mmCIF file of C-alpha atoms and ligand atoms in Angstrom:
data_model
loop_
_atom_site.group_PDB
_atom_site.id
_atom_site.type_symbol
_atom_site.label_atom_id
_atom_site.label_comp_id
_atom_site.label_asym_id
_atom_site.label_seq_id
_atom_site.Cartn_x
_atom_site.Cartn_y
_atom_site.Cartn_z
ATOM 1 C CA MET E 1 -39.163 -112.506 58.120
ATOM 2 C CA ALA E 2 -35.973 -112.242 60.203
ATOM 3 C CA THR E 3 -32.875 -111.403 58.170
ATOM 4 C CA ASP E 4 -29.454 -112.816 59.036
ATOM 5 C CA ALA E 5 -28.534 -109.405 60.435
ATOM 6 C CA SER E 6 -31.620 -109.175 62.648
ATOM 7 C CA LYS E 7 -31.025 -112.723 63.911
ATOM 8 C CA ARG E 8 -27.509 -111.720 64.911
ATOM 9 C CA THR E 9 -28.795 -108.766 66.928
ATOM 10 C CA GLN E 10 -31.489 -110.751 68.774
ATOM 11 C CA PRO E 11 -30.856 -110.655 72.522
ATOM 12 C CA GLN E 12 -29.705 -114.010 73.872
ATOM 13 C CA VAL E 13 -31.679 -115.845 76.465
ATOM 14 C CA LEU E 14 -29.291 -117.694 78.715
ATOM 15 C CA LEU E 15 -29.532 -120.978 80.587
ATOM 16 C CA ALA E 16 -26.737 -122.873 82.304
ATOM 17 C CA VAL E 17 -25.683 -125.707 84.515
ATOM 18 C CA VAL E 18 -24.109 -124.443 87.744
ATOM 19 C CA GLY E 19 -21.740 -126.803 89.543
ATOM 20 C CA TRP E 20 -18.285 -127.170 91.057
ATOM 21 C CA PRO E 21 -16.721 -128.745 89.080
ATOM 22 C CA VAL E 22 -18.959 -128.723 86.023
ATOM 23 C CA ALA E 23 -16.650 -129.524 83.107
ATOM 24 C CA HIS E 24 -17.905 -133.133 82.956
ATOM 25 C CA SER E 25 -21.581 -132.189 82.548
ATOM 26 C CA ARG E 26 -23.364 -133.500 79.449
ATOM 27 C CA SER E 27 -26.220 -131.035 79.879
ATOM 28 C CA PRO E 28 -24.839 -128.285 77.575
ATOM 29 C CA GLN E 29 -24.618 -130.601 74.542
ATOM 30 C CA MET E 30 -28.064 -132.023 75.296
ATOM 31 C CA MET E 31 -29.793 -128.695 75.960
ATOM 32 C CA ASN E 32 -28.198 -126.756 73.096
ATOM 33 C CA ALA E 33 -29.223 -129.512 70.665
ATOM 34 C CA ALA E 34 -32.770 -129.342 72.053
ATOM 35 C CA LEU E 35 -32.937 -125.524 71.841
ATOM 36 C CA HIS E 36 -31.743 -125.607 68.241
ATOM 37 C CA ALA E 37 -34.215 -128.389 67.349
ATOM 38 C CA VAL E 38 -37.243 -126.352 68.511
ATOM 39 C CA GLY E 39 -35.998 -123.178 66.802
ATOM 40 C CA LEU E 40 -34.898 -121.254 69.893
ATOM 41 C CA ASP E 41 -31.747 -120.068 68.158
ATOM 42 C CA ALA E 42 -31.265 -117.022 70.394
ATOM 43 C CA TRP E 43 -31.073 -119.230 73.482
ATOM 44 C CA ARG E 44 -27.780 -120.584 74.806
ATOM 45 C CA TYR E 45 -27.078 -123.109 77.553
ATOM 46 C CA LEU E 46 -23.687 -122.589 79.218
ATOM 47 C CA ARG E 47 -21.502 -124.172 81.884
ATOM 48 C CA LEU E 48 -21.004 -122.048 85.006
ATOM 49 C CA PRO E 49 -18.346 -123.285 87.424
ATOM 50 C CA VAL E 50 -19.260 -121.622 90.731
ATOM 51 C CA ALA E 51 -17.557 -122.302 94.073
ATOM 52 C CA PRO E 52 -19.860 -123.079 97.021
ATOM 53 C CA GLU E 53 -19.079 -119.821 98.840
ATOM 54 C CA SER E 54 -20.186 -117.782 95.800
ATOM 55 C CA PHE E 55 -23.277 -119.783 94.855
ATOM 56 C CA VAL E 56 -26.031 -117.653 96.400
ATOM 57 C CA ALA E 57 -24.539 -114.336 95.263
ATOM 58 C CA VAL E 58 -23.986 -115.598 91.711
ATOM 59 C CA VAL E 59 -27.526 -116.993 91.384
ATOM 60 C CA ARG E 60 -29.006 -113.682 92.577
ATOM 61 C CA GLU E 61 -27.106 -111.874 89.775
ATOM 62 C CA LEU E 62 -28.171 -114.238 86.978
ATOM 63 C CA PRO E 63 -31.565 -112.721 86.016
ATOM 64 C CA ALA E 64 -29.981 -109.302 85.402
ATOM 65 C CA LEU E 65 -27.414 -110.968 83.147
ATOM 66 C CA GLY E 66 -30.073 -112.474 80.887
ATOM 67 C CA TYR E 67 -30.544 -115.900 82.456
ATOM 68 C CA ARG E 68 -34.027 -117.454 82.308
ATOM 69 C CA GLY E 69 -33.050 -120.345 84.570
ATOM 70 C CA VAL E 70 -30.353 -122.850 85.475
ATOM 71 C CA ASN E 71 -29.755 -126.462 86.307
ATOM 72 C CA VAL E 72 -27.891 -126.989 89.536
ATOM 73 C CA THR E 73 -25.588 -129.903 90.193
ATOM 74 C CA ILE E 74 -23.112 -131.091 92.818
ATOM 75 C CA PRO E 75 -22.490 -129.568 95.335
ATOM 76 C CA HIS E 76 -25.200 -126.907 95.139
ATOM 77 C CA LYS E 77 -28.534 -128.784 95.138
ATOM 78 C CA ILE E 78 -29.298 -128.215 98.814
ATOM 79 C CA ALA E 79 -28.225 -124.555 98.707
ATOM 80 C CA ALA E 80 -30.447 -124.101 95.636
ATOM 81 C CA ALA E 81 -33.463 -125.466 97.515
ATOM 82 C CA GLU E 82 -32.744 -123.185 100.464
ATOM 83 C CA LEU E 83 -32.394 -119.990 98.462
ATOM 84 C CA ALA E 84 -35.580 -120.403 96.399
ATOM 85 C CA GLU E 85 -38.669 -118.414 97.386
ATOM 86 C CA VAL E 86 -41.011 -120.807 95.539
ATOM 87 C CA ARG E 87 -40.495 -124.587 95.859
ATOM 88 C CA SER E 88 -42.201 -127.576 94.262
ATOM 89 C CA ASP E 89 -43.378 -130.515 96.393
ATOM 90 C CA ALA E 90 -40.373 -132.497 95.141
ATOM 91 C CA VAL E 91 -38.033 -129.809 96.499
ATOM 92 C CA GLU E 92 -39.868 -129.650 99.822
ATOM 93 C CA LYS E 93 -39.684 -133.409 100.231
ATOM 94 C CA THR E 94 -36.106 -134.009 99.057
ATOM 95 C CA GLY E 95 -34.566 -130.771 100.379
ATOM 96 C CA ALA E 96 -32.750 -130.423 97.052
ATOM 97 C CA ALA E 97 -33.304 -128.576 93.774
ATOM 98 C CA ASN E 98 -31.761 -129.211 90.365
ATOM 99 C CA THR E 99 -33.762 -126.640 88.394
ATOM 100 C CA LEU E 100 -34.185 -122.931 89.097
ATOM 101 C CA TRP E 101 -36.071 -120.311 87.131
ATOM 102 C CA PHE E 102 -36.489 -116.600 87.622
ATOM 103 C CA ALA E 103 -39.894 -114.905 87.549
ATOM 104 C CA ASP E 104 -41.220 -111.639 88.990
ATOM 105 C CA GLY E 105 -38.067 -111.038 91.021
ATOM 106 C CA ALA E 106 -38.284 -114.437 92.729
ATOM 107 C CA VAL E 107 -36.304 -117.648 92.388
ATOM 108 C CA ALA E 108 -38.433 -120.764 91.906
ATOM 109 C CA ALA E 109 -37.133 -124.320 92.279
ATOM 110 C CA ASP E 110 -38.012 -127.832 91.209
ATOM 111 C CA ASN E 111 -36.247 -131.170 91.542
ATOM 112 C CA THR E 112 -36.780 -132.800 88.149
ATOM 113 C CA ASP E 113 -34.641 -135.798 89.198
ATOM 114 C CA VAL E 114 -37.895 -136.995 90.813
ATOM 115 C CA GLY E 115 -40.231 -136.821 87.812
ATOM 116 C CA GLY E 116 -37.389 -137.631 85.404
ATOM 117 C CA LEU E 117 -36.827 -141.010 87.050
ATOM 118 C CA LEU E 118 -40.541 -141.845 86.855
ATOM 119 C CA ASP E 119 -40.672 -140.804 83.192
ATOM 120 C CA ALA E 120 -37.741 -143.117 82.431
ATOM 121 C CA ILE E 121 -39.241 -146.236 84.062
ATOM 122 C CA PRO E 122 -41.116 -148.075 81.313
ATOM 123 C CA ARG E 123 -43.830 -149.546 83.557
ATOM 124 C CA GLU E 124 -46.510 -148.508 86.030
ATOM 125 C CA VAL E 125 -44.802 -147.854 89.377
ATOM 126 C CA ARG E 126 -47.999 -147.905 91.432
ATOM 127 C CA GLY E 127 -48.179 -151.131 93.401
ATOM 128 C CA LEU E 128 -44.574 -152.214 92.745
ATOM 129 C CA ARG E 129 -42.096 -153.333 95.393
ATOM 130 C CA ALA E 130 -38.947 -151.261 94.943
ATOM 131 C CA VAL E 131 -35.484 -150.972 96.452
ATOM 132 C CA VAL E 132 -33.174 -147.968 96.197
ATOM 133 C CA LEU E 133 -29.430 -148.512 96.711
ATOM 134 C CA GLY E 134 -27.677 -145.472 98.206
ATOM 135 C CA ALA E 135 -28.503 -142.671 100.602
ATOM 136 C CA GLY E 136 -27.119 -139.548 98.906
ATOM 137 C CA GLY E 137 -29.017 -136.909 96.943
ATOM 138 C CA ALA E 138 -29.824 -139.190 94.008
ATOM 139 C CA ALA E 139 -31.184 -141.870 96.336
ATOM 140 C CA ARG E 140 -33.337 -139.354 98.181
ATOM 141 C CA ALA E 141 -34.896 -138.157 94.905
ATOM 142 C CA ALA E 142 -35.420 -141.755 93.749
ATOM 143 C CA ALA E 143 -37.005 -142.900 97.015
ATOM 144 C CA TRP E 144 -39.376 -139.941 97.080
ATOM 145 C CA ALA E 145 -40.255 -140.492 93.401
ATOM 146 C CA LEU E 146 -41.234 -144.096 94.069
ATOM 147 C CA VAL E 147 -43.170 -143.322 97.267
ATOM 148 C CA SER E 148 -45.028 -140.431 95.625
ATOM 149 C CA ALA E 149 -45.903 -142.576 92.595
ATOM 150 C CA GLY E 150 -47.619 -145.129 94.817
ATOM 151 C CA ALA E 151 -45.090 -147.973 94.950
ATOM 152 C CA ALA E 152 -46.481 -150.528 97.395
ATOM 153 C CA ASP E 153 -43.208 -150.971 99.260
ATOM 154 C CA VAL E 154 -40.036 -148.861 99.030
ATOM 155 C CA THR E 155 -36.902 -149.936 100.864
ATOM 156 C CA VAL E 156 -33.516 -148.206 100.993
ATOM 157 C CA TRP E 157 -30.227 -150.047 101.307
ATOM 158 C CA ASN E 158 -26.957 -148.206 101.895
ATOM 159 C CA ARG E 159 -23.390 -149.180 102.779
ATOM 160 C CA THR E 160 -23.584 -146.806 105.751
ATOM 161 C CA ARG E 161 -26.793 -147.959 107.377
ATOM 162 C CA GLU E 162 -27.290 -144.868 109.524
ATOM 163 C CA ARG E 163 -27.651 -142.737 106.391
ATOM 164 C CA ALA E 164 -30.252 -145.154 105.003
ATOM 165 C CA ARG E 165 -32.171 -144.902 108.262
ATOM 166 C CA GLU E 166 -32.201 -141.096 108.148
ATOM 167 C CA LEU E 167 -33.338 -141.100 104.532
ATOM 168 C CA ALA E 168 -36.068 -143.675 105.142
ATOM 169 C CA GLU E 169 -37.416 -141.746 108.133
ATOM 170 C CA SER E 170 -37.631 -138.472 106.254
ATOM 171 C CA ILE E 171 -39.177 -139.931 103.103
ATOM 172 C CA GLY E 172 -41.490 -142.456 104.762
ATOM 173 C CA CYS E 173 -40.071 -145.773 103.583
ATOM 174 C CA ARG E 174 -38.176 -148.700 105.136
ATOM 175 C CA VAL E 175 -34.510 -149.638 105.569
ATOM 176 C CA ALA E 176 -33.377 -152.843 103.864
ATOM 177 C CA HIS E 177 -30.694 -154.890 105.610
ATOM 178 C CA ASP E 178 -30.367 -157.040 102.502
ATOM 179 C CA PRO E 179 -31.104 -155.214 99.219
ATOM 180 C CA LEU E 180 -33.283 -157.974 97.759
ATOM 181 C CA ALA E 181 -35.000 -159.101 100.986
ATOM 182 C CA SER E 182 -38.341 -157.639 99.928
ATOM 183 C CA ALA E 183 -38.226 -159.533 96.568
ATOM 184 C CA PRO E 184 -38.473 -156.212 94.711
ATOM 185 C CA ASP E 185 -39.879 -155.796 91.202
ATOM 186 C CA LEU E 186 -37.687 -152.741 90.656
ATOM 187 C CA LEU E 187 -34.147 -151.828 91.767
ATOM 188 C CA VAL E 188 -32.644 -148.343 91.413
ATOM 189 C CA ASN E 189 -28.898 -148.023 91.849
ATOM 190 C CA ALA E 190 -28.340 -144.531 93.251
ATOM 191 C CA THR E 191 -24.840 -145.223 94.555
ATOM 192 C CA SER E 192 -21.742 -144.214 92.636
ATOM 193 C CA VAL E 193 -20.690 -147.868 92.304
ATOM 194 C CA GLY E 194 -19.993 -148.455 88.616
ATOM 195 C CA LEU E 195 -18.578 -145.022 87.785
ATOM 196 C CA ASP E 196 -15.072 -146.500 87.791
ATOM 197 C CA PRO E 197 -14.630 -148.254 84.422
ATOM 198 C CA THR E 198 -12.049 -150.672 85.875
ATOM 199 C CA LEU E 199 -14.451 -152.069 88.495
ATOM 200 C CA ALA E 200 -15.190 -155.754 87.815
ATOM 201 C CA LEU E 201 -18.749 -157.058 87.901
ATOM 202 C CA ASP E 202 -18.121 -159.347 90.882
ATOM 203 C CA ASP E 203 -16.562 -156.527 92.895
ATOM 204 C CA ALA E 204 -19.454 -154.203 92.141
ATOM 205 C CA LEU E 205 -22.022 -156.836 93.126
ATOM 206 C CA ALA E 206 -20.085 -157.564 96.323
ATOM 207 C CA ALA E 207 -19.981 -153.850 97.214
ATOM 208 C CA LEU E 208 -23.766 -153.662 96.785
ATOM 209 C CA ARG E 209 -24.464 -156.983 98.598
ATOM 210 C CA LEU E 210 -25.865 -158.431 95.375
ATOM 211 C CA ALA E 211 -23.334 -161.220 94.776
ATOM 212 C CA GLY E 212 -24.953 -164.450 93.578
ATOM 213 C CA SER E 213 -28.401 -162.907 93.264
ATOM 214 C CA THR E 214 -30.818 -162.609 90.359
ATOM 215 C CA PRO E 215 -31.851 -159.104 89.342
ATOM 216 C CA PRO E 216 -35.441 -157.922 89.756
ATOM 217 C CA ALA E 217 -37.577 -157.573 86.619
ATOM 218 C CA THR E 218 -36.546 -153.927 86.169
ATOM 219 C CA VAL E 219 -33.158 -152.393 86.997
ATOM 220 C CA VAL E 220 -32.340 -148.673 86.783
ATOM 221 C CA ASP E 221 -28.695 -147.616 87.048
ATOM 222 C CA LEU E 222 -28.435 -143.877 87.683
ATOM 223 C CA VAL E 223 -24.683 -144.102 87.081
ATOM 224 C CA TYR E 224 -23.964 -143.069 83.522
ATOM 225 C CA ALA E 225 -20.684 -143.506 81.749
ATOM 226 C CA ASP E 226 -19.273 -144.365 78.365
ATOM 227 C CA HIS E 227 -18.571 -147.913 79.507
ATOM 228 C CA GLU E 228 -21.163 -150.575 80.218
ATOM 229 C CA THR E 229 -21.723 -150.380 83.983
ATOM 230 C CA PRO E 230 -21.581 -153.542 86.126
ATOM 231 C CA LEU E 231 -25.278 -153.270 86.955
ATOM 232 C CA GLU E 232 -26.148 -152.937 83.290
ATOM 233 C CA ARG E 233 -24.225 -156.131 82.620
ATOM 234 C CA TRP E 234 -25.835 -157.892 85.606
ATOM 235 C CA ALA E 235 -29.332 -156.923 84.483
ATOM 236 C CA ARG E 236 -28.938 -157.603 80.763
ATOM 237 C CA ARG E 237 -27.293 -160.990 81.276
ATOM 238 C CA ALA E 238 -30.349 -162.110 83.227
ATOM 239 C CA GLY E 239 -32.802 -160.663 80.710
ATOM 240 C CA ALA E 240 -34.087 -157.962 83.078
ATOM 241 C CA SER E 241 -35.474 -154.732 81.689
ATOM 242 C CA PHE E 242 -32.684 -152.148 82.050
ATOM 243 C CA VAL E 243 -33.010 -148.359 82.260
ATOM 244 C CA HIS E 244 -29.824 -146.463 81.473
ATOM 245 C CA GLY E 245 -28.719 -143.517 83.620
ATOM 246 C CA LEU E 246 -28.491 -141.413 80.482
ATOM 247 C CA GLU E 247 -32.215 -141.962 79.851
ATOM 248 C CA VAL E 248 -32.890 -140.603 83.345
ATOM 249 C CA LEU E 249 -30.576 -137.668 82.570
ATOM 250 C CA VAL E 250 -32.537 -136.972 79.379
ATOM 251 C CA ARG E 251 -35.900 -137.187 81.157
ATOM 252 C CA GLN E 252 -34.925 -134.859 84.016
ATOM 253 C CA GLY E 253 -33.445 -132.486 81.444
ATOM 254 C CA ALA E 254 -36.642 -132.628 79.389
ATOM 255 C CA ARG E 255 -38.663 -131.486 82.387
ATOM 256 C CA SER E 256 -36.278 -128.577 83.028
ATOM 257 C CA PHE E 257 -36.351 -127.635 79.337
ATOM 258 C CA GLU E 258 -40.151 -127.566 79.267
ATOM 259 C CA ARG E 259 -40.271 -125.499 82.441
ATOM 260 C CA TRP E 260 -37.991 -122.798 81.004
ATOM 261 C CA THR E 261 -39.144 -122.728 77.391
ATOM 262 C CA GLY E 262 -42.798 -123.804 77.455
ATOM 263 C CA ARG E 263 -41.988 -126.077 74.500
ATOM 264 C CA THR E 264 -42.248 -129.848 74.294
ATOM 265 C CA ALA E 265 -38.781 -131.288 74.763
ATOM 266 C CA PRO E 266 -37.420 -133.074 71.659
ATOM 267 C CA LEU E 267 -36.537 -136.334 73.403
ATOM 268 C CA GLU E 268 -34.979 -138.031 70.391
ATOM 269 C CA VAL E 269 -32.654 -135.081 69.787
ATOM 270 C CA MET E 270 -31.657 -135.055 73.441
ATOM 271 C CA ARG E 271 -31.018 -138.806 73.488
ATOM 272 C CA SER E 272 -28.896 -138.592 70.398
ATOM 273 C CA ALA E 273 -26.891 -135.674 71.853
ATOM 274 C CA VAL E 274 -25.852 -137.776 74.863
ATOM 275 C CA GLY E 275 -25.150 -140.933 72.855
ATOM 276 C CA LEU E 276 -28.308 -142.972 73.393
ATOM 277 C CA ASP E 277 -30.180 -144.699 70.621
ATOM 278 C CA SER E 278 -33.832 -143.917 69.959
ATOM 279 C CA GLY E 279 -35.333 -146.282 72.535
ATOM 280 C CA GLY E 280 -33.357 -144.686 75.379
ATOM 281 C CA ASP E 281 -31.074 -147.686 75.187
ATOM 282 C CA ARG E 282 -27.567 -148.119 73.877
ATOM 283 C CA PRO E 283 -26.683 -150.166 70.857
ATOM 284 C CA ALA E 284 -25.579 -153.625 72.068
ATOM 285 C CA PRO E 285 -22.274 -152.865 73.737
ATOM 286 C CA ALA E 286 -19.053 -154.271 72.385
ATOM 287 C CA ARG E 287 -17.173 -152.644 75.221
ATOM 288 C CA VAL E 288 -17.828 -155.211 77.887
ATOM 289 C CA ARG E 289 -15.884 -155.515 81.106
ATOM 290 C CA VAL E 290 -16.135 -158.315 83.642
HETATM 291 P P1 NAP H 1 -23.501 -139.119 96.760
HETATM 292 O O1 NAP H 1 -24.364 -138.183 97.531
HETATM 293 O O2 NAP H 1 -22.013 -138.942 96.778
HETATM 294 O O3 NAP H 1 -23.848 -140.605 97.288
HETATM 295 C C1 NAP H 1 -23.040 -141.696 96.903
HETATM 296 C C2 NAP H 1 -23.694 -142.988 97.404
HETATM 297 O O4 NAP H 1 -22.916 -144.085 96.905
HETATM 298 C C3 NAP H 1 -23.724 -143.137 98.931
HETATM 299 O O5 NAP H 1 -24.921 -143.774 99.300
HETATM 300 C C4 NAP H 1 -22.501 -144.030 99.204
HETATM 301 O O6 NAP H 1 -22.640 -144.811 100.354
HETATM 302 C C5 NAP H 1 -22.553 -144.934 97.983
HETATM 303 N N1 NAP H 1 -21.247 -145.538 97.700
HETATM 304 C C6 NAP H 1 -20.142 -144.915 97.237
HETATM 305 N N2 NAP H 1 -19.139 -145.799 97.089
HETATM 306 C C7 NAP H 1 -19.625 -147.010 97.478
HETATM 307 C C8 NAP H 1 -19.076 -148.310 97.556
HETATM 308 N N3 NAP H 1 -17.810 -148.573 97.194
HETATM 309 N N4 NAP H 1 -19.857 -149.333 97.978
HETATM 310 C C9 NAP H 1 -21.153 -149.111 98.328
HETATM 311 N N5 NAP H 1 -21.733 -147.881 98.280
HETATM 312 C C10 NAP H 1 -20.981 -146.846 97.864
HETATM 313 O O7 NAP H 1 -23.902 -139.145 95.217
HETATM 314 P P2 NAP H 1 -25.311 -138.780 94.508
HETATM 315 O O8 NAP H 1 -25.307 -137.350 94.146
HETATM 316 O O9 NAP H 1 -26.398 -139.310 95.334
HETATM 317 O O10 NAP H 1 -25.144 -139.592 93.117
HETATM 318 C C11 NAP H 1 -25.070 -141.009 93.093
HETATM 319 C C12 NAP H 1 -24.867 -141.467 91.645
HETATM 320 O O11 NAP H 1 -26.020 -141.145 90.859
HETATM 321 C C13 NAP H 1 -23.677 -140.793 90.952
HETATM 322 O O12 NAP H 1 -23.012 -141.751 90.161
HETATM 323 C C14 NAP H 1 -24.336 -139.754 90.071
HETATM 324 O O13 NAP H 1 -23.564 -139.458 88.927
HETATM 325 C C15 NAP H 1 -25.627 -140.449 89.691
HETATM 326 N N6 NAP H 1 -26.714 -139.540 89.300
HETATM 327 C C16 NAP H 1 -27.303 -139.732 88.087
HETATM 328 C C17 NAP H 1 -28.351 -138.938 87.712
HETATM 329 C C18 NAP H 1 -29.012 -139.174 86.378
HETATM 330 O O14 NAP H 1 -29.735 -138.302 85.919
HETATM 331 N N7 NAP H 1 -28.772 -140.298 85.754
HETATM 332 C C19 NAP H 1 -28.821 -137.919 88.549
HETATM 333 C C20 NAP H 1 -28.193 -137.744 89.793
HETATM 334 C C21 NAP H 1 -27.133 -138.568 90.158
HETATM 335 P P3 NAP H 1 -22.157 -144.255 101.812
HETATM 336 O O15 NAP H 1 -23.282 -143.445 102.339
HETATM 337 O O16 NAP H 1 -21.917 -145.500 102.606
HETATM 338 O O17 NAP H 1 -20.889 -143.456 101.574
#
């Protein structure tokens, strides 16, 4: 049996989130709670602020410093995909990686934003009509997730239409001129609209060309914040099924965790660490903003 002294001398296995900036990331609290819950007490998950010009050199040094793997966030996801010697299909298709691990002198990469979104959607995606709002990295991962899961029709709407067109061409889906024109069953907000807690519901809906419309049956808002987002309010008011961005965060994190540790991710512990209740939902919000 390990004594207290021997536990203290165990070598640490390190994980981290690498970003610039990275102070806002909720991953350390979520991952450290998960590591503790499965008994990996010698493992630590840290924050590594790394400037873009240092990213490749820093990642190459990490294995020698005791790192098993890292999450990668803004602005490094494309650089992470490019530096990896081994890439998952999700990385090949999205051109971005959010999870790296180090094995046999090589860097391997996955984009768990893809599978994490699918894990968070509480219904069969195959055969659904879906729309993705946005054309940045989150939208690209979402669009590819839905196409790869067999959605019958995936459209992309973006404020800057040219970016939507580029995304749709590379993923193999269509551009929407009006977000709800295809009468979608599922809407994924992958824009940053809603991050600002002072943004009123009507202004958010106007920005996303959703004013006066009824939400689809299922709404996913990738934006996560401590306030109720406008899209959450829009969806819940109409009785739509709503998937919180924090649930997607937990599910992508769970996939990274399982990749590094080989253990089943303790979802309830991870939800609790980021402030979700046990269903991946929030308690009915009192903090409502219109
Ligand atoms: P990004 O590359 O900066 O893309 C931002 C997108 O938002 C663009 O499509 C942009 O449109 C659109 N946008 C910004 N302001 C807008 C406005 N006022 N009206 C209409 N559209 C607007 O960001 P990203 O990395 O894709 O992330 C998008 C969001 O998803 C962020 O809030 C991020 O935190 C969240 N996210 C969540 C998770 C999760 O696990 N829950 C994972 C990844 C990302 P233009 O092209 O016209 O500028």
